XYZ file of C-alpha atoms in Angstrom:
692
model
C 13.871 6.537 -16.969
C 17.282 7.846 -16.034
C 18.553 4.376 -15.107
C 19.076 3.787 -18.805
C 20.443 7.193 -19.749
C 24.086 7.862 -20.405
C 25.572 11.255 -21.193
C 29.280 11.219 -22.148
C 29.566 14.925 -21.642
C 27.837 15.364 -18.292
C 26.995 12.653 -15.788
C 25.604 15.057 -13.224
C 24.362 18.609 -13.023
C 27.005 21.241 -12.536
C 26.259 24.615 -11.053
C 27.005 27.559 -13.263
C 26.128 25.769 -16.484
C 23.921 27.984 -18.710
C 20.248 27.151 -18.554
C 18.323 26.235 -21.686
C 16.339 29.154 -23.034
C 12.843 27.691 -23.089
C 11.349 30.824 -24.618
C 13.691 30.521 -27.597
C 12.770 26.865 -27.978
C 9.091 27.760 -27.723
C 9.432 30.305 -30.526
C 11.282 27.730 -32.608
C 8.435 25.302 -32.129
C 5.979 27.830 -33.513
C 7.978 29.967 -35.925
C 11.244 28.083 -36.380
C 12.939 27.598 -39.748
C 11.291 24.207 -40.375
C 7.749 25.297 -39.480
C 5.167 23.383 -37.543
C 4.198 21.249 -40.520
C 7.695 19.822 -40.858
C 8.320 18.406 -37.413
C 10.223 15.104 -37.330
C 8.278 11.925 -38.065
C 8.925 10.727 -34.501
C 6.404 13.130 -32.985
C 4.136 12.591 -35.979
C 3.240 9.080 -34.762
C 2.236 10.520 -31.390
C 0.126 13.227 -33.057
C -1.692 10.679 -35.233
C -2.498 8.468 -32.231
C -3.609 11.484 -30.208
C -5.846 12.866 -32.946
C -7.556 9.458 -33.262
C -8.959 9.970 -29.750
C -9.036 13.782 -29.588
C -9.602 15.217 -33.086
C -9.790 18.824 -31.856
C -6.774 18.688 -29.535
C -4.405 21.657 -29.457
C -1.029 20.318 -30.631
C 1.047 23.391 -29.811
C 2.025 22.182 -26.296
C 3.106 18.817 -27.750
C 5.294 20.498 -30.346
C 6.926 22.726 -27.746
C 7.454 19.824 -25.343
C 9.016 17.648 -28.036
C 11.518 20.312 -29.069
C 12.485 20.927 -25.438
C 12.855 17.213 -24.722
C 14.895 16.578 -27.874
C 17.192 19.510 -27.212
C 17.697 18.768 -23.519
C 18.340 15.026 -24.031
C 20.619 15.577 -27.032
C 23.864 13.706 -26.511
C 22.306 11.218 -24.102
C 21.914 7.570 -25.045
C 20.150 4.569 -23.605
C 21.960 1.395 -22.611
C 20.830 -0.064 -25.923
C 22.701 2.678 -27.804
C 19.574 4.491 -29.020
C 19.261 8.266 -28.612
C 17.564 8.903 -25.278
C 14.759 10.924 -26.864
C 13.335 7.625 -28.138
C 12.301 6.765 -24.574
C 10.015 9.753 -23.798
C 8.616 9.448 -27.318
C 7.790 5.752 -26.790
C 6.210 6.458 -23.394
C 4.107 9.251 -24.887
C 3.026 7.046 -27.788
C 1.841 4.360 -25.343
C -0.333 6.912 -23.540
C -1.563 8.476 -26.779
C -2.748 5.091 -28.030
C -4.676 4.639 -24.762
C -6.422 7.965 -25.286
C -4.617 10.228 -22.815
C -5.366 13.939 -23.156
C -2.863 16.611 -24.219
C -1.689 17.651 -20.745
C -0.678 14.081 -19.884
C 1.159 13.655 -23.190
C 2.974 16.965 -22.738
C 4.153 15.927 -19.273
C 5.102 12.489 -20.610
C 7.432 13.999 -23.217
C 9.102 16.007 -20.445
C 8.995 13.402 -17.681
C 12.782 12.871 -17.575
C 13.972 16.396 -18.335
C 14.051 17.625 -14.733
C 15.643 14.389 -13.553
C 18.300 13.922 -16.260
C 18.960 17.319 -17.841
C 19.608 20.931 -16.941
C 15.932 21.869 -17.279
C 14.450 22.932 -13.936
C 10.973 22.341 -12.613
C 10.319 26.079 -12.453
C 11.156 26.375 -16.146
C 8.682 23.611 -16.983
C 5.963 25.312 -14.934
C 6.685 28.688 -16.517
C 6.462 27.414 -20.090
C 3.826 24.683 -19.792
C 1.795 25.577 -16.729
C 1.516 24.364 -13.141
C -0.447 21.242 -14.118
C 2.263 19.883 -16.415
C 4.871 20.853 -13.836
C 3.004 18.896 -11.150
C 2.890 15.762 -13.304
C 6.582 15.999 -14.197
C 7.539 16.530 -10.566
C 5.369 13.580 -9.527
C 7.343 11.077 -11.635
C 10.776 12.584 -10.954
C 12.971 10.299 -8.871
C 14.620 11.341 -5.640
C 18.410 11.449 -5.755
C 20.313 8.498 -4.266
C 22.949 10.991 -3.177
C 20.408 12.461 -0.740
C 18.397 9.372 0.236
C 20.788 6.432 -0.173
C 19.090 3.027 0.071
C 15.778 4.741 0.912
C 15.669 6.491 -2.485
C 13.453 3.872 -4.165
C 10.781 3.526 -1.433
C 10.743 7.273 -0.823
C 10.413 7.902 -4.571
C 7.363 5.646 -4.653
C 5.972 7.380 -1.557
C 6.390 10.756 -3.268
C 4.812 9.393 -6.442
C 1.828 7.924 -4.592
C 1.224 11.149 -2.690
C 1.276 13.016 -6.023
C -1.053 10.392 -7.504
C -3.460 11.016 -4.646
C -3.965 14.513 -6.020
C -3.739 13.549 -9.711
C -3.937 9.929 -10.925
C -2.309 10.943 -14.212
C 1.038 10.872 -12.400
C 0.758 7.099 -12.080
C -0.424 6.766 -15.686
C 2.863 8.271 -16.858
C 4.863 6.094 -14.479
C 3.149 2.915 -15.712
C 3.821 3.758 -19.359
C 7.409 4.628 -18.436
C 7.904 1.276 -16.729
C 6.315 -0.602 -19.639
C 8.789 0.833 -22.151
C 11.699 0.160 -19.798
C 10.520 -3.436 -19.379
C 10.285 -3.835 -23.155
C 13.967 -2.888 -23.442
C 15.216 -4.503 -20.240
C 17.269 -7.212 -21.970
C 20.269 -4.854 -22.241
C 20.576 -4.896 -18.435
C 22.502 -7.393 -16.321
C 20.377 -10.432 -15.329
C 20.428 -9.521 -11.627
C 19.227 -5.991 -12.380
C 16.537 -7.341 -14.691
C 15.287 -9.555 -11.852
C 15.297 -6.685 -9.329
C 13.329 -4.355 -11.609
C 10.928 -7.160 -12.578
C 10.189 -7.942 -8.904
C 9.372 -4.314 -8.115
C 7.188 -4.226 -11.219
C 5.402 -7.381 -10.080
C 4.931 -6.277 -6.472
C 4.094 -2.597 -6.969
C 3.484 -1.405 -10.532
C 1.281 -4.260 -11.774
C -1.070 -4.042 -8.744
C -1.249 -0.279 -9.242
C -2.112 -0.783 -12.920
C -4.862 -3.186 -11.817
C -6.242 -0.692 -9.312
C -6.258 2.079 -11.879
C -7.952 -0.235 -14.368
C -5.248 0.102 -17.042
C -5.549 -3.494 -18.235
C -3.700 -2.874 -21.507
C -0.548 -1.958 -19.566
C -1.087 -4.500 -16.808
C -1.323 -7.543 -19.108
C 1.820 -6.659 -21.066
C 3.747 -5.920 -17.858
C 2.655 -9.307 -16.495
C 3.971 -11.114 -19.565
C 7.296 -9.256 -19.482
C 7.764 -9.996 -15.766
C 6.748 -13.622 -16.351
C 9.454 -14.022 -18.998
C 12.168 -12.646 -16.694
C 11.274 -14.218 -13.354
C 9.941 -17.561 -14.637
C 11.710 -18.228 -17.939
C 11.047 -21.977 -17.976
C 7.298 -21.652 -17.382
C 7.224 -18.814 -19.897
C 8.858 -20.964 -22.583
C 6.479 -23.846 -21.889
C 3.500 -21.496 -22.136
C 4.845 -19.933 -25.324
C 5.309 -23.382 -26.874
C 1.816 -24.402 -25.785
C 0.302 -21.332 -27.442
C 2.329 -21.977 -30.600
C 1.168 -25.604 -30.731
C -2.443 -24.459 -30.486
C -2.199 -21.646 -33.009
C -5.261 -23.041 -34.776
C -7.341 -23.073 -31.579
C -9.118 -19.904 -32.692
C -11.025 -22.050 -35.191
C -13.357 -23.270 -32.449
C -13.854 -19.727 -31.168
C -14.417 -18.489 -34.720
C -17.272 -20.986 -35.080
C -18.804 -19.676 -31.862
C -18.368 -16.096 -33.108
C -20.219 -16.885 -36.342
C -23.055 -18.525 -34.403
C -23.254 -15.521 -32.062
C -23.404 -13.054 -34.955
C -26.182 -15.043 -36.610
C -28.210 -15.302 -33.385
C -27.853 -11.601 -32.577
C -28.618 -10.556 -36.139
C -31.774 -12.660 -36.083
C -32.768 -11.047 -32.777
C -32.251 -7.591 -34.257
C -29.410 -6.685 -31.879
C -26.585 -4.621 -33.381
C -23.307 -5.904 -31.931
C -19.664 -6.524 -32.781
C -18.191 -9.948 -31.961
C -14.414 -10.245 -31.595
C -12.006 -13.002 -30.604
C -9.592 -11.940 -27.864
C -6.593 -14.278 -27.475
C -5.409 -14.729 -23.902
C -2.017 -13.328 -22.983
C 0.768 -15.569 -21.680
C 0.099 -15.186 -17.951
C -3.631 -15.761 -18.480
C -2.952 -19.016 -20.357
C -0.526 -20.062 -17.612
C -3.192 -19.456 -14.940
C -5.723 -21.528 -16.861
C -3.120 -24.322 -17.088
C -2.758 -24.278 -13.312
C -6.542 -24.273 -12.887
C -7.258 -27.143 -15.290
C -5.299 -30.324 -15.817
C -5.985 -30.241 -19.550
C -6.721 -27.198 -21.687
C -9.666 -27.049 -24.046
C -9.289 -25.645 -27.537
C -11.402 -22.648 -26.493
C -9.251 -21.849 -23.444
C -6.744 -19.864 -25.491
C -9.097 -16.959 -26.001
C -12.417 -15.376 -25.143
C -15.176 -13.792 -27.168
C -15.825 -10.069 -26.764
C -19.218 -8.632 -27.721
C -19.498 -4.846 -28.001
C -22.820 -2.975 -28.087
C -23.940 0.634 -27.853
C -26.124 0.810 -24.734
C -26.144 -0.776 -21.286
C -29.548 -2.329 -21.946
C -28.151 -4.027 -25.053
C -25.657 -5.899 -22.851
C -28.486 -7.648 -21.042
C -30.336 -8.223 -24.310
C -27.245 -9.992 -25.695
C -26.931 -12.024 -22.499
C -30.555 -13.151 -22.703
C -30.201 -14.130 -26.348
C -27.020 -16.144 -25.739
C -28.538 -17.935 -22.757
C -31.611 -18.728 -24.849
C -29.794 -20.045 -27.916
C -26.939 -21.797 -26.107
C -26.510 -23.712 -22.874
C -25.223 -21.297 -20.203
C -22.628 -22.307 -17.625
C -24.330 -20.647 -14.668
C -21.303 -20.776 -12.371
C -19.365 -18.574 -14.805
C -21.877 -15.693 -14.818
C -20.807 -12.413 -13.213
C -22.470 -9.019 -13.482
C -19.869 -6.259 -13.210
C -22.225 -3.712 -14.795
C -24.700 -3.604 -11.920
C -21.804 -3.954 -9.461
C -18.635 -2.484 -11.049
C -15.229 -3.523 -9.771
C -13.302 -1.102 -7.581
C -11.088 -0.175 -10.570
C -13.979 1.156 -12.728
C -14.259 -2.111 -14.676
C -17.725 -2.934 -16.054
C -18.724 -5.969 -18.100
C -20.946 -9.030 -18.145
C -19.065 -12.320 -17.898
C -20.644 -15.588 -18.949
C -19.815 -18.893 -20.611
C -21.942 -20.974 -22.969
C -21.678 -24.486 -24.349
C -22.251 -25.390 -27.971
C -23.937 -28.490 -29.356
C -20.623 -30.348 -29.424
C -20.019 -29.626 -25.741
C -17.315 -27.002 -26.340
C -17.435 -24.097 -23.895
C -16.644 -20.493 -24.765
C -16.133 -17.669 -22.278
C -17.857 -14.432 -23.267
C -17.410 -10.779 -22.278
C -20.291 -8.384 -23.019
C -19.839 -4.631 -22.686
C -20.514 -1.309 -24.377
C -17.875 0.492 -26.448
C -17.356 2.991 -23.614
C -17.016 0.182 -21.061
C -14.435 -1.445 -23.316
C -12.442 1.764 -23.526
C -12.412 2.084 -19.739
C -11.652 -1.645 -19.307
C -8.539 -1.273 -21.463
C -7.302 2.166 -20.403
C -8.837 2.639 -16.934
C -8.303 6.134 -15.551
C -6.413 7.097 -18.718
C -9.702 6.795 -20.615
C -11.251 9.425 -18.333
C -9.174 12.129 -20.006
C -8.755 14.822 -17.378
C -10.851 13.449 -14.486
C -10.535 16.726 -12.584
C -12.330 19.067 -14.989
C -14.949 20.839 -12.809
C -18.559 19.959 -13.568
C -20.683 23.025 -14.354
C -17.857 25.234 -13.169
C -18.111 23.987 -9.564
C -14.702 23.727 -7.927
C -14.169 21.005 -5.269
C -14.424 22.142 -1.653
C -11.219 23.086 0.149
C -9.251 22.742 -3.064
C -9.297 18.953 -2.848
C -9.907 16.830 -5.905
C -12.383 13.964 -5.876
C -10.826 10.525 -6.101
C -11.791 9.144 -9.544
C -11.062 5.600 -8.391
C -13.778 3.560 -6.744
C -14.325 3.267 -3.810
C -11.237 5.175 -2.725
C -8.424 2.649 -2.120
C -5.966 5.395 -3.015
C -7.224 7.663 -0.240
C -6.895 4.775 2.210
C -3.315 4.136 1.102
C -2.402 7.801 1.509
C -3.752 7.806 5.064
C -1.702 4.889 6.367
C 1.527 5.950 4.651
C 1.560 9.057 6.860
C 1.976 6.765 9.885
C 5.078 5.052 8.455
C 8.007 7.467 8.413
C 10.418 4.534 8.262
C 11.142 3.739 4.559
C 11.523 -0.014 5.138
C 8.206 -0.248 6.990
C 6.497 1.789 4.273
C 7.982 -0.380 1.506
C 6.929 -3.607 3.229
C 3.444 -2.300 4.037
C 2.966 -1.004 0.497
C 3.764 -4.390 -1.037
C 1.492 -6.142 1.443
C -1.361 -3.734 0.732
C -0.997 -4.053 -3.034
C -0.885 -7.850 -2.752
C -4.583 -7.678 -1.819
C -5.846 -7.761 -5.395
C -9.571 -7.745 -4.590
C -11.688 -5.193 -2.796
C -14.988 -5.198 -0.946
C -17.318 -2.420 0.150
C -18.865 -2.487 3.622
C -21.103 0.075 5.281
C -20.739 1.652 8.693
C -23.562 2.253 11.145
C -23.970 5.756 9.670
C -24.337 4.363 6.145
C -20.885 5.530 5.037
C -19.208 3.175 2.551
C -15.810 1.780 3.497
C -13.488 0.264 0.916
C -11.495 -2.675 2.316
C -9.401 -5.447 0.788
C -11.022 -8.856 0.460
C -10.418 -10.861 3.641
C -10.660 -7.784 5.879
C -12.092 -8.278 9.368
C -13.989 -6.206 11.909
C -10.614 -4.997 13.200
C -9.855 -3.466 9.795
C -13.315 -1.894 9.589
C -12.879 -0.360 13.052
C -9.595 1.353 12.159
C -10.847 2.380 8.707
C -13.829 4.088 10.329
C -12.406 5.496 13.574
C -8.625 5.625 13.180
C -6.788 5.513 16.509
C -10.078 5.741 18.381
C -10.570 2.096 17.361
C -8.095 1.159 20.103
C -11.174 1.124 22.368
C -13.040 -1.343 20.149
C -14.632 -4.174 22.139
C -16.703 -5.900 19.480
C -18.963 -5.376 16.518
C -22.364 -6.094 15.067
C -22.250 -7.418 11.501
C -25.593 -7.175 9.702
C -27.232 -6.612 13.092
C -25.743 -9.672 14.798
C -22.975 -9.720 17.373
C -19.650 -10.779 15.903
C -16.100 -11.148 17.124
C -13.380 -8.802 15.930
C -11.871 -11.670 13.936
C -15.006 -12.023 11.772
C -14.137 -11.822 8.063
C -16.384 -9.351 6.268
C -18.161 -9.857 2.969
C -19.002 -7.418 0.206
C -22.042 -5.338 1.186
C -21.952 -6.154 4.926
C -23.080 -3.544 7.458
C -20.644 -3.166 10.348
C -21.475 -1.405 13.625
C -18.273 -1.115 15.653
C -18.730 -1.144 19.445
C -16.358 1.133 21.350
C -15.649 1.071 25.078
C -16.332 4.180 27.129
C -12.978 3.724 28.841
C -10.478 5.651 26.729
C -7.602 3.903 28.497
C -8.427 0.539 26.937
C -6.378 -0.630 23.993
C -5.814 -3.449 21.523
C -4.354 -6.806 22.430
C -1.459 -8.424 20.515
C -3.929 -10.981 19.139
C -5.548 -8.247 17.052
C -2.531 -8.372 14.740
C -3.579 -11.913 13.779
C -6.846 -10.526 12.415
C -5.701 -7.242 10.850
C -5.345 -7.295 7.056
C -4.914 -3.608 6.235
C -1.646 -1.726 6.812
C -3.586 1.061 8.544
C -4.847 -1.328 11.217
C -1.546 -3.159 11.644
C 0.468 0.043 11.907
C -1.924 1.576 14.461
C -2.021 -1.592 16.594
C 1.754 -2.047 16.468
C 2.343 1.588 17.436
C 0.016 1.292 20.447
C 1.613 -1.966 21.606
C 5.097 -0.447 21.242
C 3.966 2.410 23.476
C 2.478 -0.037 26.021
C 5.020 -2.864 26.323
C 3.388 -4.145 29.502
C 0.308 -5.157 27.488
C 2.332 -6.950 24.829
C 4.239 -8.850 27.522
C 1.150 -9.933 29.449
C -0.144 -13.414 28.572
C -3.663 -12.026 28.169
C -4.650 -14.590 25.562
C -3.703 -17.587 27.679
C -6.701 -19.642 28.915
C -7.646 -18.643 32.437
C -8.764 -21.176 34.966
C -12.078 -20.578 36.752
C -11.503 -18.020 39.485
C -13.422 -18.675 42.723
C -14.235 -15.592 44.749
C -14.967 -15.478 48.494
C -18.331 -16.990 49.433
C -21.014 -14.833 50.980
C -23.889 -15.653 53.253
C -26.038 -18.768 52.752
C -29.299 -18.432 50.894
C -32.519 -18.030 52.867
C -35.422 -19.322 50.856
C -38.648 -17.335 51.161
C -40.690 -19.810 49.100
C -43.631 -21.453 50.928
C -45.132 -24.911 50.303
C -48.220 -26.502 51.881
C -46.366 -29.494 53.344
C -45.912 -29.594 57.129
C -42.280 -29.535 58.301
C -40.998 -29.532 54.715
C -37.622 -27.902 54.103
C -37.623 -25.627 51.033
C -34.547 -25.357 48.795
C -34.132 -23.105 45.765
C -32.743 -25.071 42.808
C -29.198 -24.120 41.824
C -29.843 -24.872 38.151
C -32.221 -21.925 37.675
C -31.974 -19.969 40.970
C -35.581 -18.729 41.142
C -36.326 -15.394 42.805
C -39.563 -13.484 43.345
C -41.708 -12.928 41.367
C -40.694 -15.881 39.110
C -43.411 -18.455 38.407
C -42.169 -21.490 40.319
C -43.012 -25.104 41.028
C -41.631 -27.579 43.579
C -40.783 -31.286 43.637
C -40.409 -33.400 46.812
C -36.992 -35.001 47.261
C -35.396 -37.344 49.796
C -35.326 -36.188 53.386
C -38.684 -34.413 53.227
C -37.309 -31.424 51.333
C -38.890 -29.630 48.390
C -36.734 -28.231 45.602
C -38.182 -25.141 43.923
C -37.580 -24.516 40.201
C -38.628 -21.848 37.768
C -41.421 -23.248 35.619
C -39.385 -22.864 32.403
C -36.413 -24.743 33.887
C -35.445 -27.829 31.800
C -35.407 -29.900 35.024
C -39.190 -29.405 35.397
C -39.948 -31.141 32.109
C -37.490 -33.917 32.898
C -38.946 -34.684 36.339
C -42.531 -34.463 35.070
C -41.593 -37.000 32.429
C -40.321 -39.304 35.168
C -43.740 -39.174 36.863
C -42.695 -36.958 39.769
C -45.653 -35.180 41.354
C -45.194 -31.372 41.547
C -45.988 -29.383 44.665
C -47.564 -25.892 44.494
C -45.206 -23.167 45.683
C -45.833 -19.503 46.490
C -43.557 -16.718 47.498
C -43.687 -15.491 51.067
C -42.591 -12.157 52.442
C -39.870 -10.451 50.439
C -36.416 -11.044 51.716
C -32.931 -11.942 50.690
C -32.519 -14.219 47.697
C -29.772 -15.911 45.757
C -29.486 -15.837 41.946
C -26.987 -17.022 39.358
C -26.283 -14.736 36.412
C -24.236 -15.291 33.253
C -22.476 -12.308 31.678
C -21.355 -12.689 28.033
C -18.674 -10.217 27.043
C -15.781 -9.399 24.733
C -12.406 -9.821 26.371
C -10.600 -6.680 27.468
C -8.378 -5.511 30.341
C -10.102 -4.682 33.697
C -13.359 -6.318 32.624
C -13.613 -8.505 35.752
C -12.896 -5.533 38.017
C -15.533 -3.388 36.298
C -18.168 -6.127 36.555
C -17.403 -6.676 40.240
C -17.702 -2.946 40.851
C -21.083 -2.796 39.063
C -22.404 -5.712 41.128
C -21.243 -4.149 44.383
C -22.803 -0.844 43.360
C -26.240 -2.503 43.320
C -25.801 -3.882 46.851
C -25.388 -7.521 45.792
C -22.864 -9.855 47.439
C -20.847 -12.306 45.318
C -21.207 -15.857 46.634
C -19.025 -17.377 43.892
C -17.807 -16.559 40.414
C -16.082 -18.345 37.568
C -14.484 -16.961 34.399
C -14.249 -19.428 31.544
C -11.216 -19.401 29.188
C -11.768 -16.936 26.321
C -13.020 -18.351 23.022
C -12.904 -16.267 19.834
C -12.314 -13.171 21.992
C -15.522 -13.866 23.946
C -15.533 -14.452 27.695
C -18.300 -15.982 29.848
C -18.604 -14.970 33.519
C -20.875 -16.921 35.881
C -21.821 -15.220 39.175
C -23.880 -16.567 42.074
C -25.102 -13.484 43.914
C -26.897 -12.767 47.176
C -29.444 -9.958 46.814
C -30.966 -8.124 49.807
C -34.247 -7.879 47.887
C -35.369 -9.773 44.779
C -36.919 -6.581 43.399
C -33.412 -5.263 42.755
C -32.605 -8.003 40.218
C -33.671 -6.085 37.052
C -31.600 -3.066 38.069
C -28.603 -5.313 38.789
C -28.801 -6.956 35.360
C -29.069 -3.542 33.674
C -26.002 -2.307 35.544
C -24.007 -5.346 34.435
C -25.101 -4.892 30.811
C -23.918 -1.269 30.924
C -20.345 -2.361 31.630
C -18.290 -1.730 28.424
C -17.646 -5.009 26.642
C -20.656 -6.845 28.091
C -23.227 -7.606 25.409
C -25.621 -9.902 27.313
C -26.577 -10.800 30.894
C -29.014 -13.658 31.531
C -30.295 -15.899 34.303
C -28.650 -19.292 34.434
C -30.692 -22.107 32.942
C -28.458 -25.159 32.711
C -29.461 -28.781 33.321
C -29.038 -29.998 36.910
C -28.903 -33.478 38.322
C -32.272 -34.815 39.353
C -32.761 -34.065 43.024
C-alpha cells in the first residue's frame, strides 16, 4: 500500500488544497470524451476476469472507481518506478480472478485513495455508497504520526474489527499484501524480512482461516524465499531436478479416467503440482521423496454423491492407503473447506494422493470467503436481528477473536496475543451442557472451554465433566467433546496461577492474568505446593455398640472400614479375647476368611455414638478445607482426625475420621459434604488394613 508510494509533489496532505471533484470524474467515466468502450487496457483485464465469474455484473462502478483512482494517484510512483495506479489495478485483478463481486473490486481499486491521496472517506461514500466506503476505511492504515510504534498493531486491530462486520475487508488486505510481496525485492533486506515475518505470523494464518488457499500458498512461497533463502533454493533445485515426476502422476490420471469412465462416472482428473513450501514439508516428513510426492491428483465432479462414488471406485480398483483417508465433506474444516482426501497404490507400488470434490467445493477451496460473493445478502429479504451480520466463517473463530481483543487495550499485548492465537492453525468444535457449539483451537483445555462459555464468570470454575465423566481443568479436549463446566457457588473464588499453564486461548489467558493482577495475594501464595497431611485435634474415643455372643469379649470397630449401623457386619476374634467388627464388603473379610479365620456373628445394639471415616474427593480451590469443616460441624459431627493429601492434577483428597452422635445422621452428613462447592464425591473408607 502506501509504504511503496512516492509523490514528488506532495508527501503529505495539506489543508486548503482543492478537493477532487468526484462528480466531474463520475460524468467523465460515463460520458467523457473517450466513452466507456475506450477505457484503458489496464482496467480491461480486470473487466474480463470479472465477467468470467459474473457475466451480468454492472461495470459502471468499476469504471468510475478506476478513473478516480488513476486521477488521484497520478504523479505517484512505487519504489520500483512504476506508476502507483499499477498497484490497485494488480490487487483488483487478483480478486477478480478469484471471483470477487463488483463491490469488493470497486473498493479494491480505491483502497489506497483515502490513505495516500486527497480523496476523503466521505467523498468515497457519497459517490460509491456506504458499503464501498466501509471496505475502503477498513483497509486504510492508521497514521504513524498519531500512533507512533503502535500504528501497525492498532491498524490490524482496526482491520480485524472491520472484518468482523464484513470479511471482504480482509480479502482486500490479503490481495494487497500478495501484490506487495510479489514486488518486495525493491525494498532493503531488513525491511523485506520485517514485512515477511508479519505476513507469516498474521496474514497467512488469516488467509488460512478465511479459506483463501490460492493467496495463502503463494504468500507462503514468497515468505519462504525471503526468510529461508537457502532452503528455498534447495527446494527449487529439487523441483527442477524432478521436472519429469509428473509422468508417474500422469499414468495414475489415465488409469483413473479409464476406471471412472467404465463405471459411468463423469469426472475431470487434473494433476496439481505442489508449491514450494508443500514440497519442503514433505521433505521434512520423509527422508526420501517419491516421484509422486511432487503433486497430487484432483478429481472434480458435479454432485456431492459423486464424490463418494469416485472414492468407492478408486478404492475398488486400486489399493487404498487407509491411514491417508479423510472426509472433509461430512465434517468440513472451520474455514469452509470441503473435500475427500485419500491415497491409492498402483500395481508397481507407487502411491498417489488424491483430492475429490465438486466444482463448487473446488471454487470455495481456492477462494474461500471470496467465492461467496457478497455473503451478507439477506435471504428472502430477512434482515439480521439487531443489525448484526452473521459470521460466514465456521464455526466463528472471528467472533471469538473480536471478543478477546476488547480486553487488550495495550497494543503490545494485543499484538502478542494475536500472533499466538493465529499460530493455532487447527480448530475443534466442542459442545456445552446446553448443546451450544464452541469453536476452540486444537489443544484447548477445559479452562479454555470455561472462559469461552462463561467469560469472567469462569473465574469460579472448579472442574468439569467431559463426555459425562469428571475431568480436571487441564484436560485437553477433542473435536466433538461435550463439556459441562462446574462453577462454584462462591462468587469470591477465583483462578489459580496454575491455570495459565493450561490456557491456550488468548481470551482465557487475558481473563486469568487480569484477575491475578487484581488479586496479587493469590498469585504470591504457594497454593500449588504439596501440602503435608494436616492433623486436626482428636475428639472423643469411639464407643462400639456392636454386640457379639462371646462372654467377656471386647468389641472393636475396624478402622479400615469403620462400620456404623445399619451396615451388615461380621466379626473376627483376635488376640486378647477381642473381636474386630468389619463391614461385610470390607477387603479384610475376604483375606481373613481365606486364612481360615472363623467369623463371629455380630449384631447392632442400641443406637448410640459411632465413629466413621469418610473420604472427600474434590477440586482444589481456596477455603475448601474451611468449608468442609463447617459442613461437618453443621451436621453435629466431631472431627477425630483429618488428613489432606498433596494435590494431584488439581484434585485433592481429604480423609476425615468423625464421631457421630447417632449413626442415622451419616447419610445427611455425606450429602452436606457433597454439597460443598468443589467436592465431587464423598465415600466411606475401604482401604486394606493389617490383619488383626
